[in-house]
Every structure is written in structure tokens, then in C-alpha cells.
Amino acid sequence: MKNQHLFLILSLLSVVFHAQADDLDDFIRSQMQKRGIPGLSLAIIQDGKILKAQSYGFIDKGGKVPVTTNTLFQAGSVSKSVAAMGALYLVEQNKLLLDEDVNVKLKSWKVPDNEFTKDKKVTLRGLLSHTTGLTVHGFPGYAVGAKIPSVFQILDGTAPANTPPVRVDFIPGSRWRYSGGGYTVMQQLMVDVTGAAFPEFMKINVLSPLGMKNSTYKQPLPPELAKLTATGHYNNRSLVEGRWHIYPEMAAAGLWTTPSDLARFAISIQNAYAGKSGSVLSQSMTRQMLTDQKNRDGLGVFLQGDSTTLRFGHNGRDEGFDALLTASVDKGQGIVIMINANDNSHMMGRIVDFIADYYHWDGFPVKTKPAAVDVDPQTLKGFEGRYELFNNRIVTFKAENQRLFTLEDGFVDEEFVPVTNSKFTSTDRNVSVIFNPDANGNVTGFTLQDNDQHYERKVPRIGPLAHGHRTNADPDPSRTPKIMAALQAMVKGGTILEEASGLTLGAKRDFAGGMREPETLKSLTFIHSENVAGRGIQRHDSEVSEIVTYQLKSNQPDTYILVHLTSDGLVTDCDLVEK
């Protein structure tokens, strides 16, 4: 009888677990379908172990080869967190010092000194926490078959490198700014002090000890591993040519891995923090790694939550791949998600929140559904448009059915419910927007309120949705050919860009490698112009005074292009949009 009762209890528990698993699987599949994601793989950590490893979808949008839990994805900037562990291991081996001038140990290349490094030097602590003042935010990688630069060429910005030189341009330690360039300096520092190739050092001292058997920093991938990869897709879901890019900036962006392997990495940090054996780093070094240096940035990982709900993690993006890792410091919980697409939505965040909710994890935001009020349709329509969420990051609102929805990559993303005539609250997050009109009643921006982080800031308006405006007479048709020439130079990059007129110095610097799309520009048809002077919009180190919207004909289907102009009419940036 006891055995029968035990069997019944186990059967009921199995039913409950599978119901939950089905709920999770259904939610993930619905999110993937909504966003057009070809493939997704994840790992869930519970009680310091991998509770669930699951894959969904296919290695490419063709839909023939399924993703498995052993399919390799590019980790993007999550590569930095794993590389940081290798650097901290060298600190514990007394081969590196956290606060020593890195030029002391760099042998084959040195950080060039200038007026900013006169009194303060670049240190490993600064490299790990993005506080050194080094330039180059991120790397686009190199197409399969293209010439691959050496690390020295990347650091000096010389051909065939497609990014500017890595240089110090503010006093080290004075502020925080994300720098993939800094992690490339760290990569060379590790090579110089060990005498080993970076992928081999990381395999021997980090990946293998942690059981990350399906992970490698080798760039390019050996043929036998290339067979195991997913194919990258851009934000319009077109395929990355050659399936993926090559990243000689290995520490910054070059890790191929799986969610289960990254979960093992996260578990090793949790174990080391708790003083358990079997980790690469000691307890004391791990606690340094998880200490806020500046801007909620530890040593290779970002921090969330308070002292009782502290989590560490990192997001990642390479061409065609996105990744997310978040894990509790002392609760044995965590999630890793990897997708074979660039997706600018909150999809992965929604999946994290869904998982945290039905496993009843604390430390994650609890969202209550806001009560809606009625808003006049014309008033609602006036809130439609584009806004500069932060530098070079646009958020787009579309009005529909008494709601505002954000559009990301042409797909509907986040729903905002009106709680007053001008205040809208997200159904996904504890975030609200309050629209701000000028004296004439025209919306010039909104106030973003984050109720979890307890802050608010102003977000300026860029302009309306393009498709809602018919073709208008161009108030200054003489400038269109000049803008066309400037855009064509931005597409091509290189010497053509250097010699072109009509562009800011920042645009010439940051588009030196050209633009991936549109590959060709056939014509520009004027749609709309908006005076944004004084709204605080800045692109590539220049203040934006006017944003001109054109309908674009190119090798891509007809779309729209937003051209950012300075007060003297120079092009400093552009954005391709679908609506």
C-alpha cells in the first residue's frame, strides 16, 4: 500500500512538472513565433545544478535541421565574462596584478601614452570594469573568406582591421564606458604573460576545468566544429553571409559555446562564492569579481539586485547571434538563453521573467497588470513616432486598439497601457512613459520612469512614423544629392569615406569599415523633416539639429532612411527603418 501511495504521489508530481514544462515550452515557442526567431537554446540552473537544458526551432530559417542542446552559438560579449575568469586566474597565479600599469607586462604591443595617461595608467582592473578610457565599443567581426587582421592591427586600427585604433581618450578611472577594445588589450596581455595562444590558454585553464567541453575561443572554427553551429540571422531575419562572422577579438566576442556550458561557468562562480571546491577562482577573488567597481560593473560581469537578491551576468551580441546569462550569487539559480538572430526586443527578458515567476524565484521584478483608461484616438495618434531611448538606440511607438506598442525590427514587441491621458505603463516591466508636449501641444519627447530602479530620465522625440506621411515637397532639394553622396561614402568606407565631404569627423571615424546595408543606394525621395535642435540628440560625437526622412530605393526592398544632420548640414549618422 505504501508503495502504491508513493507511486501515486510521484505520478502527480510528474504531471505537475510536465504541465509546467509544457507551459514554459509553449511560452517560448509563442515568443519565437512572434519575433520570427529561427532557433533558441537555453539552460536553467536550480539549486546549483542544471535543472533543464532545452532547444527549440532550427539552425536556420530553412527549418530543416533542428537545434539541439549541443548546437554551438556565438556568445558575443558573454565571451568577456569567461575571458575575465582567465585573467583573474593569472592574478591568482601572481602573473598579473589588478592595479599595475598593463604596459609593464605587455611585451609585443603597448597602450600608447598621451595626456590622459600622464598621471593615471591603464590597469587590468580598469580593463575588466570598462573604466580605462579606452575606445572601440564593439566589433562587427569579419566575413568568412575576408582577410583577418592580427590583434596588433586591430589595436592600431590598420588594414585589414575594420574598427578604429584602441586609444585612451579620457583619464583612466574617472568614469565608466563600455570598451570591447579594452578586452582586446587584455587578450594580448594574457598572451604576452603566458606565451600561449589565447584559445589554448583558455581551454586548459578555464573551459576544461569547468567541464565546458562544447566551448572554444578558436577563430576561425575548425571544420569539425563548424558542422555543429547554428547559422546567424540579422534583425530583418536575413542570413549572415557565410553563416557567421570570424572574431579575432576573441576575449571580447569570440567564444563559441552552448547554454549548458555557460551554465557550468555560472555555477562555478556560485560555488566559488560559497567557498566550495572545484572552481577556477578562489572565494576571495570571486568576491572581488562580484564587487561593484563603477556603474554596477564588477570584474567581467554586470550586477543586478541588492545585497539579498544579487545577480551577476552579461548580454552578448555578434553578427546574427544574441545571448543572455543571468545568475544569482548565493541562491543557486540562473538562466542562459542563446538565439541565432539579432533581436532588439524584450523577448529574452520576458522568458527570464516567465521562468523566474513559475519557479517562484525572488529578486526578480513582480509585474501587476495596469488598469487602463480611455484616451482620445487623436491624442493617442500624436504619441506615435520614434524617440532616442539612448545614444544610437531608437524606440518606436505605434498606436492600436487604445494601446501603444513598440516596434522592434519590424515586429510588434512591448505593449503599453494608458493609465492617464499621457502616461502609459508596460505590461512586461515596471516601466512607464509620460509624454511631454511643447507650448503648441506637439510631443517633443517623454519621461521614462523605471519603478524597479527608481529613476527617471527624459527621452527626446526623433520624428513620426514614415509610412504615415505622404511624399512632401523637399524644402531644400539642393542638399539631397549631397546627402546621397555622403551616404554612399558611408556604405563604402575606406579611402572614399575619408575623402568625402558633407560628413562629420565622428561619422568618418566610426564608419571607416563601411555599412553592411544598404549595399547600394539608388535614389532618395523626401518624406519628412523634423527640427530636433536642443533635444539633446547626439550621434558620433556631434549634436543633431535636424532629422530628414527619405524613402530609399536600394538593393533591399523599399524602406526608409533617417538622416541625422548637424546645424551646419553635415551627415553624422543614418538609420534604416521599415515604417
XYZ file of C-alpha atoms in Angstrom:
579
model
C 0.000 0.000 0.000
C 2.832 2.411 0.881
C 4.446 1.722 -2.464
C 1.147 2.416 -4.222
C 0.783 5.756 -2.391
C 4.386 6.663 -3.248
C 3.807 5.795 -6.897
C 0.645 7.943 -6.935
C 2.474 10.932 -5.395
C 5.355 10.609 -7.857
C 2.894 10.363 -10.741
C 1.097 13.526 -9.619
C 4.389 15.366 -9.220
C 5.374 14.232 -12.709
C 2.103 15.573 -14.123
C 2.631 18.958 -12.393
C 6.247 19.204 -13.612
C 5.339 18.332 -17.195
C 2.457 20.823 -17.114
C 4.925 23.493 -16.054
C 7.438 22.369 -18.658
C 4.710 22.475 -21.305
C 3.705 25.967 -20.162
C 7.308 27.108 -20.463
C 7.822 25.428 -23.820
C 4.575 26.884 -25.157
C 5.517 30.370 -23.954
C 8.965 30.189 -25.545
C 7.604 28.900 -28.843
C 4.969 31.642 -28.914
C 7.638 34.285 -28.290
C 9.847 32.849 -31.035
C 6.948 32.840 -33.487
C 6.025 36.418 -32.562
C 9.587 37.597 -33.196
C 10.499 35.330 -36.112
C 13.363 33.641 -34.209
C 14.676 30.564 -36.101
C 16.339 28.780 -33.155
C 16.773 29.063 -29.392
C 18.630 27.060 -26.780
C 18.514 27.528 -23.010
C 19.690 26.140 -19.691
C 18.033 26.709 -16.308
C 20.005 26.474 -13.057
C 18.214 25.466 -9.867
C 19.876 24.569 -6.555
C 23.294 24.969 -8.146
C 22.633 22.362 -10.862
C 21.348 22.392 -14.434
C 17.657 21.655 -13.997
C 16.625 21.950 -17.642
C 18.523 22.117 -20.931
C 16.226 22.516 -23.908
C 16.413 23.567 -27.545
C 13.751 24.928 -29.862
C 13.470 25.594 -33.569
C 16.106 25.158 -36.238
C 19.699 26.083 -37.013
C 18.452 28.392 -39.784
C 15.185 29.787 -41.097
C 15.054 26.987 -43.701
C 13.650 24.821 -40.903
C 15.276 21.504 -41.813
C 17.947 20.870 -39.138
C 16.729 21.183 -35.518
C 18.752 22.987 -32.870
C 19.984 20.606 -30.163
C 21.445 21.320 -26.740
C 24.878 20.657 -28.291
C 24.434 23.161 -31.133
C 27.115 25.845 -30.930
C 26.145 29.522 -30.752
C 28.320 32.612 -30.666
C 28.301 34.146 -27.199
C 29.075 37.712 -28.245
C 30.090 39.795 -25.247
C 29.383 36.973 -22.797
C 32.837 35.972 -24.072
C 34.168 38.798 -21.873
C 32.901 37.212 -18.661
C 34.560 33.869 -19.382
C 37.777 35.592 -20.525
C 37.739 37.663 -17.336
C 37.933 34.455 -15.310
C 41.097 33.549 -17.232
C 42.644 36.923 -16.434
C 41.731 36.684 -12.744
C 43.217 33.184 -12.671
C 46.515 34.766 -13.803
C 46.214 37.292 -10.975
C 45.918 34.428 -8.508
C 48.964 32.827 -10.122
C 50.873 36.100 -9.486
C 51.444 36.577 -13.204
C 49.272 39.676 -13.375
C 48.329 42.416 -10.912
C 44.912 44.036 -10.913
C 46.200 47.561 -10.309
C 49.503 47.550 -12.199
C 50.057 49.546 -15.393
C 49.365 46.960 -18.125
C 52.312 48.291 -20.143
C 54.637 46.742 -17.558
C 53.646 43.234 -18.718
C 52.671 43.952 -22.327
C 55.643 42.964 -24.491
C 54.593 42.904 -28.141
C 52.358 45.992 -28.059
C 51.906 48.907 -25.662
C 48.972 51.164 -24.853
C 50.112 54.500 -26.352
C 50.630 57.123 -23.652
C 49.036 60.544 -24.073
C 47.839 63.464 -21.959
C 45.144 61.283 -20.349
C 47.621 58.652 -19.072
C 50.140 61.134 -17.673
C 49.112 60.531 -14.047
C 46.685 57.587 -14.297
C 47.549 54.374 -16.139
C 45.521 51.628 -17.779
C 45.191 48.681 -15.380
C 43.717 45.195 -15.588
C 41.034 46.224 -13.084
C 40.111 49.062 -15.422
C 40.056 46.773 -18.468
C 37.748 44.317 -16.721
C 35.375 47.032 -15.449
C 35.353 49.308 -18.538
C 36.886 52.259 -16.698
C 40.214 52.707 -18.523
C 39.122 55.332 -21.030
C 39.903 53.009 -23.946
C 37.896 53.389 -27.153
C 36.042 50.993 -29.519
C 32.740 49.832 -28.072
C 32.338 46.615 -30.070
C 33.404 44.647 -33.114
C 31.465 43.594 -36.248
C 33.792 40.673 -36.959
C 34.936 39.594 -40.419
C 33.051 37.759 -43.123
C 34.096 34.222 -43.899
C 36.707 34.447 -46.646
C 37.731 38.019 -45.811
C 41.244 38.982 -44.726
C 41.565 38.615 -40.951
C 43.714 41.185 -39.145
C 46.167 40.403 -36.381
C 45.429 41.617 -32.872
C 48.108 44.289 -33.350
C 46.350 45.560 -36.486
C 43.058 45.655 -34.589
C 44.593 47.575 -31.689
C 46.172 50.097 -34.060
C 43.219 50.257 -36.449
C 45.319 49.409 -39.507
C 44.184 47.404 -42.550
C 42.549 44.991 -42.783
C 41.045 45.905 -39.375
C 37.534 47.352 -39.747
C 37.480 49.322 -36.488
C 39.364 52.442 -35.316
C 42.523 52.297 -33.166
C 42.105 51.407 -29.490
C 43.272 54.504 -27.613
C 42.743 56.216 -24.263
C 40.580 59.328 -24.623
C 39.687 60.130 -21.024
C 41.532 59.814 -17.715
C 41.560 56.149 -16.626
C 39.280 55.539 -13.657
C 37.424 58.837 -13.988
C 34.259 57.310 -15.461
C 32.696 54.209 -16.999
C 32.375 53.485 -20.708
C 31.952 50.082 -22.317
C 35.015 49.066 -24.326
C 35.472 45.887 -26.308
C 38.793 47.448 -27.265
C 39.880 47.182 -23.642
C 39.203 43.444 -23.600
C 41.296 43.074 -26.760
C 44.164 44.768 -24.913
C 43.553 42.241 -22.106
C 43.687 39.375 -24.607
C 47.136 40.475 -25.777
C 48.252 40.990 -22.168
C 47.300 37.384 -21.341
C 49.131 36.086 -24.411
C 52.260 38.068 -23.522
C 52.471 36.849 -19.919
C 51.701 33.190 -20.694
C 53.367 32.737 -24.073
C 50.360 30.626 -25.080
C 47.786 31.133 -27.810
C 44.636 32.598 -26.249
C 42.271 29.722 -27.198
C 44.673 27.114 -25.803
C 45.250 29.010 -22.567
C 41.501 29.389 -22.017
C 40.825 25.733 -22.832
C 43.466 24.417 -20.420
C 42.834 26.794 -17.530
C 39.124 27.661 -17.686
C 36.991 25.721 -20.168
C 38.233 22.190 -19.461
C 38.375 22.537 -15.648
C 34.746 23.717 -15.664
C 33.570 20.908 -17.950
C 32.802 23.306 -20.811
C 33.521 20.621 -23.397
C 31.445 22.236 -26.146
C 33.179 25.615 -25.923
C 36.121 27.153 -27.763
C 37.698 30.520 -28.491
C 39.221 29.237 -31.744
C 38.703 31.735 -34.565
C 38.009 30.664 -37.245
C 36.389 27.432 -36.156
C 37.978 24.137 -37.186
C 35.839 22.316 -39.811
C 34.767 19.574 -37.402
C 33.267 22.181 -35.041
C 31.804 24.316 -37.833
C 29.436 21.420 -38.573
C 27.888 21.835 -35.103
C 26.963 25.514 -35.380
C 23.750 27.432 -35.772
C 23.513 29.974 -38.598
C 23.268 33.657 -37.710
C 20.359 35.872 -38.791
C 20.258 39.671 -38.790
C 17.444 41.698 -37.237
C 15.483 41.532 -40.509
C 15.985 37.740 -40.350
C 18.207 37.644 -43.414
C 21.066 35.144 -43.238
C 24.580 36.183 -42.286
C 26.675 35.537 -45.381
C 28.953 32.572 -44.711
C 26.641 31.650 -41.761
C 28.607 33.689 -39.174
C 31.484 36.117 -38.786
C 35.017 35.469 -37.562
C 36.185 37.319 -34.435
C 39.939 37.590 -33.864
C 38.877 39.784 -30.905
C 38.410 36.509 -29.042
C 38.264 37.762 -25.442
C 35.727 40.422 -26.386
C 33.456 38.453 -28.718
C 34.976 35.160 -29.923
C 33.526 32.382 -27.737
C 31.549 29.564 -29.377
C 29.564 27.713 -26.728
C 26.227 26.282 -25.546
C 23.824 27.420 -22.811
C 24.697 24.348 -20.729
C 28.401 25.197 -20.838
C 27.701 28.803 -19.843
C 25.501 27.472 -17.046
C 28.502 25.446 -15.813
C 30.540 28.657 -15.861
C 27.871 30.441 -13.785
C 27.621 27.528 -11.334
C 31.401 27.654 -10.828
C 31.105 31.295 -9.765
C 28.269 30.431 -7.383
C 30.310 27.577 -5.901
C 33.451 29.682 -5.526
C 31.479 32.482 -3.876
C 30.173 29.943 -1.355
C 33.691 28.594 -0.730
C 33.076 25.244 -2.399
C 35.879 23.383 -4.162
C 36.255 22.660 -7.846
C 36.230 26.228 -9.134
C 38.892 28.045 -11.135
C 38.978 31.044 -8.769
C 39.253 31.290 -5.004
C 36.423 32.577 -2.847
C 38.183 35.894 -2.203
C 38.897 36.507 -5.898
C 35.326 35.581 -6.844
C 34.024 38.075 -4.304
C 36.214 40.744 -5.917
C 34.801 39.719 -9.297
C 31.283 40.325 -7.932
C 32.076 43.688 -6.310
C 30.751 46.829 -7.973
C 33.662 48.797 -9.427
C 31.592 51.506 -11.117
C 28.181 51.661 -12.789
C 27.116 48.237 -11.439
C 30.011 46.616 -13.254
C 32.146 44.041 -11.464
C 35.230 42.423 -12.959
C 33.883 40.933 -16.177
C 30.235 40.714 -15.127
C 27.400 43.164 -14.554
C 25.489 43.189 -11.266
C 21.764 43.450 -10.527
C 19.659 43.498 -7.389
C 20.515 44.375 -3.796
C 22.579 42.549 -1.190
C 19.876 39.923 -0.624
C 18.968 39.365 -4.286
C 22.318 39.994 -6.010
C 22.677 38.568 -9.511
C 25.562 38.615 -11.981
C 25.515 38.225 -15.740
C 26.143 39.620 -19.176
C 24.373 40.039 -22.514
C 26.045 39.242 -25.809
C 25.712 40.055 -29.492
C 27.708 39.004 -32.532
C 26.569 39.360 -36.130
C 23.471 37.145 -36.242
C 23.607 35.867 -32.629
C 22.319 37.124 -29.252
C 22.935 35.668 -25.797
C 21.924 36.295 -22.198
C 23.330 34.983 -18.919
C 21.942 35.897 -15.502
C 22.508 34.002 -12.242
C 22.026 34.586 -8.539
C 25.135 34.974 -6.405
C 24.027 32.806 -3.487
C 20.655 31.188 -4.309
C 21.806 28.594 -6.856
C 19.537 29.946 -9.606
C 20.262 31.088 -13.142
C 19.254 31.209 -16.787
C 21.213 31.162 -20.045
C 19.468 31.849 -23.370
C 21.115 31.826 -26.811
C 19.425 32.577 -30.149
C 20.635 32.543 -33.758
C 19.278 36.012 -34.510
C 19.861 39.646 -33.620
C 16.676 40.634 -31.823
C 16.243 44.082 -30.287
C 13.074 43.253 -28.383
C 12.480 42.318 -24.758
C 11.836 38.685 -25.726
C 14.686 37.156 -23.762
C 13.806 39.319 -20.754
C 10.214 38.093 -20.947
C 11.425 34.495 -20.997
C 13.636 35.154 -17.948
C 10.703 36.726 -16.069
C 8.387 33.850 -17.022
C 10.877 31.264 -15.733
C 11.517 33.200 -12.511
C 7.788 33.545 -11.893
C 6.772 29.908 -12.080
C 9.839 28.704 -10.203
C 8.967 31.358 -7.598
C 12.412 32.933 -7.572
C 12.716 36.133 -5.600
C 14.836 39.080 -6.643
C 13.080 39.413 -9.991
C 10.558 42.214 -10.693
C 6.934 41.346 -9.939
C 4.620 42.880 -12.533
C 0.957 43.671 -11.938
C -1.300 44.363 -14.919
C -2.092 48.088 -15.067
C -5.690 49.317 -15.171
C -6.405 51.088 -18.463
C -8.222 54.377 -19.065
C -9.717 55.599 -22.351
C -7.648 58.012 -24.423
C -8.905 60.128 -27.319
C -7.791 58.407 -30.552
C -6.261 61.599 -31.948
C -4.308 62.173 -28.738
C -3.098 58.581 -28.885
C -2.062 59.029 -32.526
C 0.019 62.036 -31.516
C 2.222 59.815 -29.354
C 3.179 57.605 -32.311
C 6.696 58.051 -33.603
C 10.368 57.486 -32.873
C 12.317 58.504 -29.802
C 16.044 58.420 -28.944
C 15.986 55.993 -26.000
C 19.712 56.479 -25.526
C 22.599 57.258 -27.831
C 22.117 55.466 -31.157
C 19.166 53.431 -29.842
C 15.692 54.237 -31.129
C 12.362 53.187 -29.603
C 9.332 53.296 -31.904
C 5.697 53.561 -30.749
C 2.658 52.607 -32.834
C -0.918 53.254 -31.689
C -3.502 50.485 -31.974
C -6.666 49.451 -30.090
C -6.303 52.045 -27.317
C -2.747 50.897 -26.678
C 0.779 51.833 -27.676
C 3.033 49.085 -28.959
C 6.772 49.296 -29.535
C 8.086 48.086 -32.883
C 11.451 46.345 -32.992
C 12.967 45.181 -36.280
C 9.534 45.493 -37.890
C 7.901 43.170 -35.319
C 5.474 44.183 -32.559
C 7.218 43.938 -29.201
C 6.057 45.582 -25.959
C 2.524 46.710 -25.005
C 1.976 49.965 -23.099
C -1.401 50.575 -21.430
C -2.730 54.138 -20.824
C -3.145 54.793 -17.086
C -3.754 58.549 -17.642
C -4.180 60.629 -20.805
C -0.409 60.983 -21.172
C 1.078 58.171 -19.024
C 1.445 54.607 -20.341
C 2.725 51.576 -18.400
C 4.318 48.447 -19.834
C 2.597 45.103 -19.430
C 6.041 43.427 -19.392
C 8.071 45.553 -16.993
C 7.636 48.078 -14.171
C 8.330 50.869 -16.630
C 6.161 53.844 -17.584
C 6.404 56.633 -20.154
C 4.901 60.113 -19.722
C 4.639 62.084 -22.961
C 5.692 65.737 -22.885
C 4.109 68.325 -25.253
C 5.567 71.734 -26.056
C 3.688 75.053 -25.851
C 1.960 74.250 -29.154
C 0.833 70.821 -27.989
C 3.356 68.933 -30.118
C 5.037 65.993 -28.393
C 8.815 66.592 -28.133
C 9.677 63.551 -26.014
C 8.688 61.519 -22.990
C 9.841 60.918 -19.439
C 10.906 57.321 -18.846
C 10.150 56.047 -15.331
C 11.766 52.831 -14.147
C 9.910 51.853 -10.977
C 12.287 48.998 -10.118
C 15.492 51.007 -10.437
C 13.805 54.156 -9.008
C 14.967 56.581 -11.667
C 13.560 58.660 -14.482
C 15.028 60.493 -17.441
C 13.979 62.488 -20.475
C 13.823 60.777 -23.888
C 13.678 63.127 -26.912
C 11.465 62.632 -29.940
C 13.134 61.993 -33.312
C 10.069 62.218 -35.542
C 6.906 60.500 -36.785
C 6.477 57.109 -38.378
C 7.490 57.396 -42.006
C 4.707 55.340 -43.570
C 2.064 57.651 -42.150
C 3.353 60.569 -44.226
C 2.872 61.008 -47.933
C 5.678 62.295 -50.101
C 6.105 66.027 -49.467
C 7.874 68.790 -51.326
C 11.506 68.906 -50.212
C 12.125 72.310 -48.577
C 15.790 72.121 -49.614
C 16.150 69.859 -52.691
C 19.710 71.064 -53.337
C 21.015 69.179 -50.328
C 19.623 65.769 -51.319
C 22.425 64.980 -53.830
C 24.998 65.957 -51.181
C 23.327 63.707 -48.627
C 23.205 60.881 -51.177
C 26.951 61.239 -51.838
C 27.684 61.224 -48.107
C 25.571 58.089 -47.556
C 27.246 56.295 -50.470
C 30.632 57.086 -48.931
C 29.433 55.692 -45.577
C 28.394 52.452 -47.293
C 31.803 52.023 -48.927
C 34.041 53.265 -46.101
C 37.822 53.346 -46.507
C 39.546 55.998 -48.604
C 36.296 57.022 -50.302
C 34.842 57.932 -46.908
C 37.990 59.737 -45.782
C 37.949 61.963 -48.856
C 34.188 62.587 -48.903
C 32.665 65.939 -47.994
C 29.442 66.523 -46.102
C 30.247 64.197 -43.171
C 31.274 64.805 -39.571
C 34.646 63.624 -38.325
C 32.877 61.194 -35.981
C 30.967 59.620 -38.873
C 34.172 59.290 -40.895
C 35.873 57.625 -37.959
C 33.102 55.216 -36.972
C 32.069 54.176 -40.494
C 35.642 53.583 -41.682
C 34.736 49.935 -42.315
C 31.610 50.850 -44.301
C 27.983 49.888 -43.651
C 26.595 46.392 -44.131
C 23.313 47.667 -45.546
C 22.107 49.062 -47.790
C 24.831 47.780 -50.090
C 23.676 50.135 -52.847
C 21.764 53.422 -52.851
C 19.656 54.109 -55.966
C 17.508 57.086 -55.007
C 16.160 59.199 -52.138
C 12.601 60.544 -52.033
C 11.926 63.222 -49.413
C 9.220 62.324 -46.862
C 9.623 64.484 -43.766
C 11.996 66.748 -41.853
C 11.987 67.447 -38.124
C 13.877 70.183 -36.286
C 15.339 68.465 -33.196
C 17.772 71.202 -32.142
C 18.017 71.444 -28.374
C 16.564 67.985 -27.701
C 19.970 66.575 -26.745
C 20.263 64.025 -29.556
C 23.900 63.190 -30.286
C 25.337 60.812 -32.864
C 29.034 60.017 -33.342
C 30.167 62.921 -31.122
C 28.053 65.568 -32.902
C 24.830 67.282 -31.840
C 21.930 66.513 -34.168
C 19.853 69.527 -35.245
C 17.635 68.057 -37.948
C 16.478 64.578 -38.938
C 15.366 64.107 -42.535
C 13.312 61.063 -43.539
C 13.648 59.749 -47.082
C 12.082 56.801 -48.844
C 15.002 54.721 -50.005
C 15.418 52.630 -53.115
C 18.327 50.219 -52.967
C 19.183 46.555 -53.366
C 16.861 45.947 -50.390
C 13.056 46.201 -50.611
C 11.894 49.811 -50.462
C 12.362 51.155 -46.967
C 13.056 54.453 -45.217
C 16.242 56.101 -44.051
C 16.565 58.681 -41.266
C 19.478 61.029 -41.901
C 20.891 62.868 -38.872
C 22.265 66.321 -39.709
C 24.270 68.803 -37.654
C 23.473 72.539 -37.543
C 25.857 73.089 -40.462
C 24.203 70.396 -42.563
C 26.793 67.630 -42.145
C 25.635 63.995 -42.056
C 26.606 62.396 -38.757
C 24.521 59.178 -38.850
C 21.638 57.354 -40.529
C 19.101 54.706 -39.547
C 17.239 52.278 -41.798
C 13.611 51.777 -40.740
C 10.601 49.953 -42.158
C 7.767 52.268 -41.083
